Coordinates of C-alpha atoms and ligand atoms in Angstrom, one line a residue:
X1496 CA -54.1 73.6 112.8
X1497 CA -51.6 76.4 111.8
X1498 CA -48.0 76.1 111.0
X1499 CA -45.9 78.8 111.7
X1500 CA -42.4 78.5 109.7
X1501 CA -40.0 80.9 109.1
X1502 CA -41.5 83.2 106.6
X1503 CA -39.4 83.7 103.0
X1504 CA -40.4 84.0 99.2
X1505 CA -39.2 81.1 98.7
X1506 CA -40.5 77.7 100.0
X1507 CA -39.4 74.3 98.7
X1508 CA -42.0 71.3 100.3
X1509 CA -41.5 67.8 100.5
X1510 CA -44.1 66.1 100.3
X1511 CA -44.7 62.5 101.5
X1512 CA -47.8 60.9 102.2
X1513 CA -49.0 57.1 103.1
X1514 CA -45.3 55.9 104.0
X1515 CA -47.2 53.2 105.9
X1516 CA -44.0 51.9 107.9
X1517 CA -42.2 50.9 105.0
X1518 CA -38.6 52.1 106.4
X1519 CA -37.1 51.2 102.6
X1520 CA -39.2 53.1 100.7
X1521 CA -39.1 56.0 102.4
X1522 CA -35.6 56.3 102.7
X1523 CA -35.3 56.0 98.7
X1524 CA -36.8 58.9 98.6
X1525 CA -35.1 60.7 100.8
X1526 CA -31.6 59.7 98.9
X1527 CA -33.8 61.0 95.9
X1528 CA -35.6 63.9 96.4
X1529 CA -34.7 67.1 94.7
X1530 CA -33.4 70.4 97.3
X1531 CA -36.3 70.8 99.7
X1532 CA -36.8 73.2 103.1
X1533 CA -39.3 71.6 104.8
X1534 CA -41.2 68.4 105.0
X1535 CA -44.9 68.0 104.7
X1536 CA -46.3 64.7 105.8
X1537 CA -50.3 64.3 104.7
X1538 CA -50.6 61.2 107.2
X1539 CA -50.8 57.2 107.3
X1540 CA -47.6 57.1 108.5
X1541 CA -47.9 53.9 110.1
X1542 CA -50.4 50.3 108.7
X1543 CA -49.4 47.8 106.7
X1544 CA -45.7 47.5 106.7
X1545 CA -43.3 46.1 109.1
X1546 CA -41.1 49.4 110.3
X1547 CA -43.6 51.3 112.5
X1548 CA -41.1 52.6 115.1
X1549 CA -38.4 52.8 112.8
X1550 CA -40.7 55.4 110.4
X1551 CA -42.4 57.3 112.9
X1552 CA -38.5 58.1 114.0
X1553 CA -37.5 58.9 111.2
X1554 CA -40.5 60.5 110.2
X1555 CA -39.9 63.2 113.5
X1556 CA -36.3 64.1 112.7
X1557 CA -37.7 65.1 109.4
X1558 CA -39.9 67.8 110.7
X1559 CA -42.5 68.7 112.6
X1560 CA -45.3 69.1 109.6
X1561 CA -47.9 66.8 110.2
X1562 CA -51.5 65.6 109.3
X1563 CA -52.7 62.5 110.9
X1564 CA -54.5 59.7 108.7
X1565 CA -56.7 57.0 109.4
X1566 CA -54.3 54.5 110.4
X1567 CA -52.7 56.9 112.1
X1568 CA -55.7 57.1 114.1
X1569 CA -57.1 53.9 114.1
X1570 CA -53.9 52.2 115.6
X1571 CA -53.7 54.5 118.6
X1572 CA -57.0 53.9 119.3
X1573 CA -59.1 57.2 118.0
X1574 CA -61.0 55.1 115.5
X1575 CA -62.2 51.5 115.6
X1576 CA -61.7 49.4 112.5
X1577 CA -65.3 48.5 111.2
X1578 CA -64.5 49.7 108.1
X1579 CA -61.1 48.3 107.5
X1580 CA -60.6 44.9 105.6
X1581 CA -59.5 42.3 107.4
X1582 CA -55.3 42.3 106.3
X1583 CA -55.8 46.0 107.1
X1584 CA -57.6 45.3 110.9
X1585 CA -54.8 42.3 110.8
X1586 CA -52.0 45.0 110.1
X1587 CA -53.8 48.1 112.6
X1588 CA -53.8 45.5 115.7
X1589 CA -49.8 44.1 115.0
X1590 CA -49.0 47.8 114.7
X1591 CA -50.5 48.5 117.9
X1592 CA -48.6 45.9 119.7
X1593 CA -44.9 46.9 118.4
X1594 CA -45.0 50.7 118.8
X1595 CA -43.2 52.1 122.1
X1596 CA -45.7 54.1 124.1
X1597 CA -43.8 57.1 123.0
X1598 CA -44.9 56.8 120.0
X1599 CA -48.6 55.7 120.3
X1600 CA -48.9 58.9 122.5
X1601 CA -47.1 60.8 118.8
X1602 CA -49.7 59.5 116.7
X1603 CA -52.5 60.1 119.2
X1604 CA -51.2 64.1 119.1
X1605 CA -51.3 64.5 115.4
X1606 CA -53.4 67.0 114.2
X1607 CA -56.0 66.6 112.1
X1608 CA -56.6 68.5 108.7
X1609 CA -56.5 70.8 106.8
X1610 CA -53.1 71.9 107.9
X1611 CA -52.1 75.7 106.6
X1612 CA -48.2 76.8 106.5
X1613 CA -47.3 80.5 107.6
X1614 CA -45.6 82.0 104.8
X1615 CA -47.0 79.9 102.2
X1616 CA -50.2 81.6 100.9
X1617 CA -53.3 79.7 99.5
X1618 CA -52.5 76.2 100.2
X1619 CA -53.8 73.3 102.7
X1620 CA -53.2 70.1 103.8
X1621 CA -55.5 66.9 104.3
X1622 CA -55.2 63.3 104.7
X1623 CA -58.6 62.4 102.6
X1624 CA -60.2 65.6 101.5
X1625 CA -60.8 68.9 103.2
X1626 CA -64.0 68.2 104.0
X1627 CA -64.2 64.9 105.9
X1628 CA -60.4 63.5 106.7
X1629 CA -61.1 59.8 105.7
X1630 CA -62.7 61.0 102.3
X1631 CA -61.6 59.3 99.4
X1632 CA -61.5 61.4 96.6
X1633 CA -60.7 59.7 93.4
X1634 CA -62.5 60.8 91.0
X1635 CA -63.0 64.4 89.5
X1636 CA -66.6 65.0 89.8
X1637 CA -65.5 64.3 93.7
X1638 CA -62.9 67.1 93.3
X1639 CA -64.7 69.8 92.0
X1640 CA -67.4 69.6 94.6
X1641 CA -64.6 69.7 97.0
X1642 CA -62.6 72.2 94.9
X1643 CA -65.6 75.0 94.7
X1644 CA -66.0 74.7 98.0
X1645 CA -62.4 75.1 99.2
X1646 CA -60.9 78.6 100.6
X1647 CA -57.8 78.2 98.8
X1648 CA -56.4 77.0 95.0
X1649 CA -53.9 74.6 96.1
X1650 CA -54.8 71.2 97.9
X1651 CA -52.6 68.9 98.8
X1652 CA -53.8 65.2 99.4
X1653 CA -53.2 61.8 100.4
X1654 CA -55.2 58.5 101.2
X1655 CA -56.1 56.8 98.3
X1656 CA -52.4 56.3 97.2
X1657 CA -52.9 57.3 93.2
X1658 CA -50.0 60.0 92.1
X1659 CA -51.7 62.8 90.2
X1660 CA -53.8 65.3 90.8
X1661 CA -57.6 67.3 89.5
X1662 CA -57.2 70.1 87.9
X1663 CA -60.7 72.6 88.1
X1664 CA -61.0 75.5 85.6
X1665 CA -63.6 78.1 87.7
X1666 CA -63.5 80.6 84.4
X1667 CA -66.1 82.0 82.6
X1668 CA -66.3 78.9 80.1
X1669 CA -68.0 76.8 83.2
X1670 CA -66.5 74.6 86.0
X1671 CA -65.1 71.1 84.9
X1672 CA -62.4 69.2 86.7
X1673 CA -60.2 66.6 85.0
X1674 CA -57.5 64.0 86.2
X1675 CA -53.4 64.3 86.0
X1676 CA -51.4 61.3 85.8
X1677 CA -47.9 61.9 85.6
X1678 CA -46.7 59.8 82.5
X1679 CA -43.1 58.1 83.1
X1680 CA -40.6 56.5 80.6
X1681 CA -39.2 53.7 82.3
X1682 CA -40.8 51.3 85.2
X1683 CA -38.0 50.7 87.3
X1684 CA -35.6 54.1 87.2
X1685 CA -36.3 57.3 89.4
X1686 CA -38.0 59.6 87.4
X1687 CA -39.6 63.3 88.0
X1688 CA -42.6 64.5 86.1
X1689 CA -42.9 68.6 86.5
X1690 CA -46.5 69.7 87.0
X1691 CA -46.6 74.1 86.5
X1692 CA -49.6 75.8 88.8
X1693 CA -51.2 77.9 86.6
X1694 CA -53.5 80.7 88.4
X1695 CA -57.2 80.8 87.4
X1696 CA -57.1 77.3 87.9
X1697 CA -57.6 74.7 91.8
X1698 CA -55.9 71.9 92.3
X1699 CA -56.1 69.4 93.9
X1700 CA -52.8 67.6 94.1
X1701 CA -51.9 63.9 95.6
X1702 CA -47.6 63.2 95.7
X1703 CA -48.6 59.4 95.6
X1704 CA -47.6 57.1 98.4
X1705 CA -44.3 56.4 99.6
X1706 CA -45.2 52.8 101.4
X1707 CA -47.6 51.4 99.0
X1708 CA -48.4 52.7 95.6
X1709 CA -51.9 51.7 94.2
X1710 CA -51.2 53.1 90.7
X1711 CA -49.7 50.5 89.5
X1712 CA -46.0 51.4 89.6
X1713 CA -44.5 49.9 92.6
X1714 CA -42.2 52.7 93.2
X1715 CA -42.2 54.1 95.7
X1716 CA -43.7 58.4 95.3
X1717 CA -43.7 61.4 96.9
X1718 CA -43.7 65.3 95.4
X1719 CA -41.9 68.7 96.1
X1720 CA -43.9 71.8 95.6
X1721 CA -42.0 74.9 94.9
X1722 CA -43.6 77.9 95.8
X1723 CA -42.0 80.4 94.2
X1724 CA -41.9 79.0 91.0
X1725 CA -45.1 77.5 91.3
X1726 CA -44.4 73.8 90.3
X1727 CA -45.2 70.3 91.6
X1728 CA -42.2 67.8 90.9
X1729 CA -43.6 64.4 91.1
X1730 CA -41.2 61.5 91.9
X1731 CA -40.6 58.3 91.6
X1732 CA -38.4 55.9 93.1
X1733 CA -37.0 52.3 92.7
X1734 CA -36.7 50.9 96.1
X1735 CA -35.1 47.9 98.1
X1736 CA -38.8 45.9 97.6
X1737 CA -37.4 42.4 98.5
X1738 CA -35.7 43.9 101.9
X1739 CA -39.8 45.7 102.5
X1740 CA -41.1 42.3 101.4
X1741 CA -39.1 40.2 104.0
X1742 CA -39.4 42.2 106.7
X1743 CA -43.1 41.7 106.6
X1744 CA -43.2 37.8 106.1
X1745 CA -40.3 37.8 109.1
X1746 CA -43.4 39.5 111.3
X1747 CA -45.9 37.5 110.1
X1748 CA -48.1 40.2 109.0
X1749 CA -50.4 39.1 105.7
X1750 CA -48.3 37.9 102.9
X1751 CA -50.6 39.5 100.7
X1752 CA -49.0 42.4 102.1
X1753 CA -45.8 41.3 101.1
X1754 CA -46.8 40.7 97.7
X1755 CA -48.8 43.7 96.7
X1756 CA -45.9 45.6 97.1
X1757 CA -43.9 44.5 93.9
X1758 CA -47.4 44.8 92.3
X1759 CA -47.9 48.4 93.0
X1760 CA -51.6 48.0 93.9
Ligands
ZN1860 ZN1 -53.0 55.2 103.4

């Protein structure tokens, strides 16, 4: 799939990623996010929380920049859920059965990745990893397969929830990849953590999710990429958790749903 937007030097992206219908978190972000053109959204924008027409609305007046994820798929019916756990399967099937069939037929359009932009050079898009859209890549041995392999120096990624990114040096010293965690003061303000592109170098670059961080910090994250001056701005965000929380008790989704949230895993 290629995006054509209006081409200019200048690009600012927002990037969200695994909003997973939690209608709270993502609007903190959007009251938080720094100046921005365009929105990117790496997928999983439905699963697990209790807002799954609410988001996906929201989610289309944002933009039209898409790549679909695995719940994405698997609740419109392009995947079954063998590999899901059961809260997850629990979560797939209730989604199913509140979305308008407007929206099922949305999520059954998304495209599937990598995603390019026109105007903005060397960079793609993926749910899980450029190769295989349900990939998992977490750790940097994983990344630097992927990152030799890739046409471009500039991934960005979702799906396994963790804000940071892998960093590969191709020079003449050898290939190694290592991990980027952004490192925050507080645990409950909204924070950015500037990440500079330096050429010579591939990235592979995950803004977090919005819905349901696994990190650890239950804020919620997303990123903007500035292409001209070449900088990721990671981002975090205190959102209205007990409002999320209730919301998904008052459906009677999994409580452990509920409860992860505050946990941040
Ligand atoms: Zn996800």
């Amino acid at each position: 799939m290629f995006y054509k937007i209006i081409a200019r030097c200048s690009v600012r992206i927002l990037l969200l990623s695994d909003i997973h219908a939690n209608l709270e978190a993502l609007e903190a972000c959007l009251a938080a996010a720094p100046a921005y053109d365009v929105v990117m959204n790496l997928g999983d924008v439905v699963g697990y929380g209790a807002s799954p027409n609410e988001v996906i609305v929201q989610s289309r007046r944002l933009g039209q920049l898409f790549v679909r994820g695995n719940h994405d798929k698997a609740v419109c019916g392009l995947m079954d859920t063998l590999d899901f756990n059961p809260i997850a399967s629990a979560a797939v099937e209730w989604t199913r059965n509140q979305l308008t069939p407007e929206n099922l037929d949305w999520l059954r359009a998304l495209p599937h990745g990598p995603v390019t932009m026109e105007g903005v050079a060397d960079v793609q898009f993926v749910h899980g990893s450029p190769a295989d859209e349900d990939e998992y890549v977490v750790m940097p041995p994983e990344a630097l397969r992927l990152l030799e392999e890739s046409p471009v120096p500039l991934t960005f990624f979702g799906h396994t929830h963790l804000q940071g990114c892998f960093v590969t040096s191709m020079d003449a010293a050898g290939k190694q990849s290592e991990g980027f965690y952004p490192n925050y003061k507080t645990v409950g303000q909204a924070e950015t953590v500037d990440l500079p592109i330096r050429s010579g170098f591939r990235y592979m670059v995950n803004p977090g999710s919005v819905g349901q961080p696994r990190d650890g910090d239950w804020r919620a994250a997303f990123a903007v990429y500035d292409t001209e001056a070449r900088v990721v701005t990671y981002c975090r965000v205190p959102y209205k958790l007990q409002e999320a929380q209730e919301r998904i008790i008052a459906a009677n989704l999994p409580p452990r749903l509920a409860t992860r949230l505050a946990a941040g895993k």
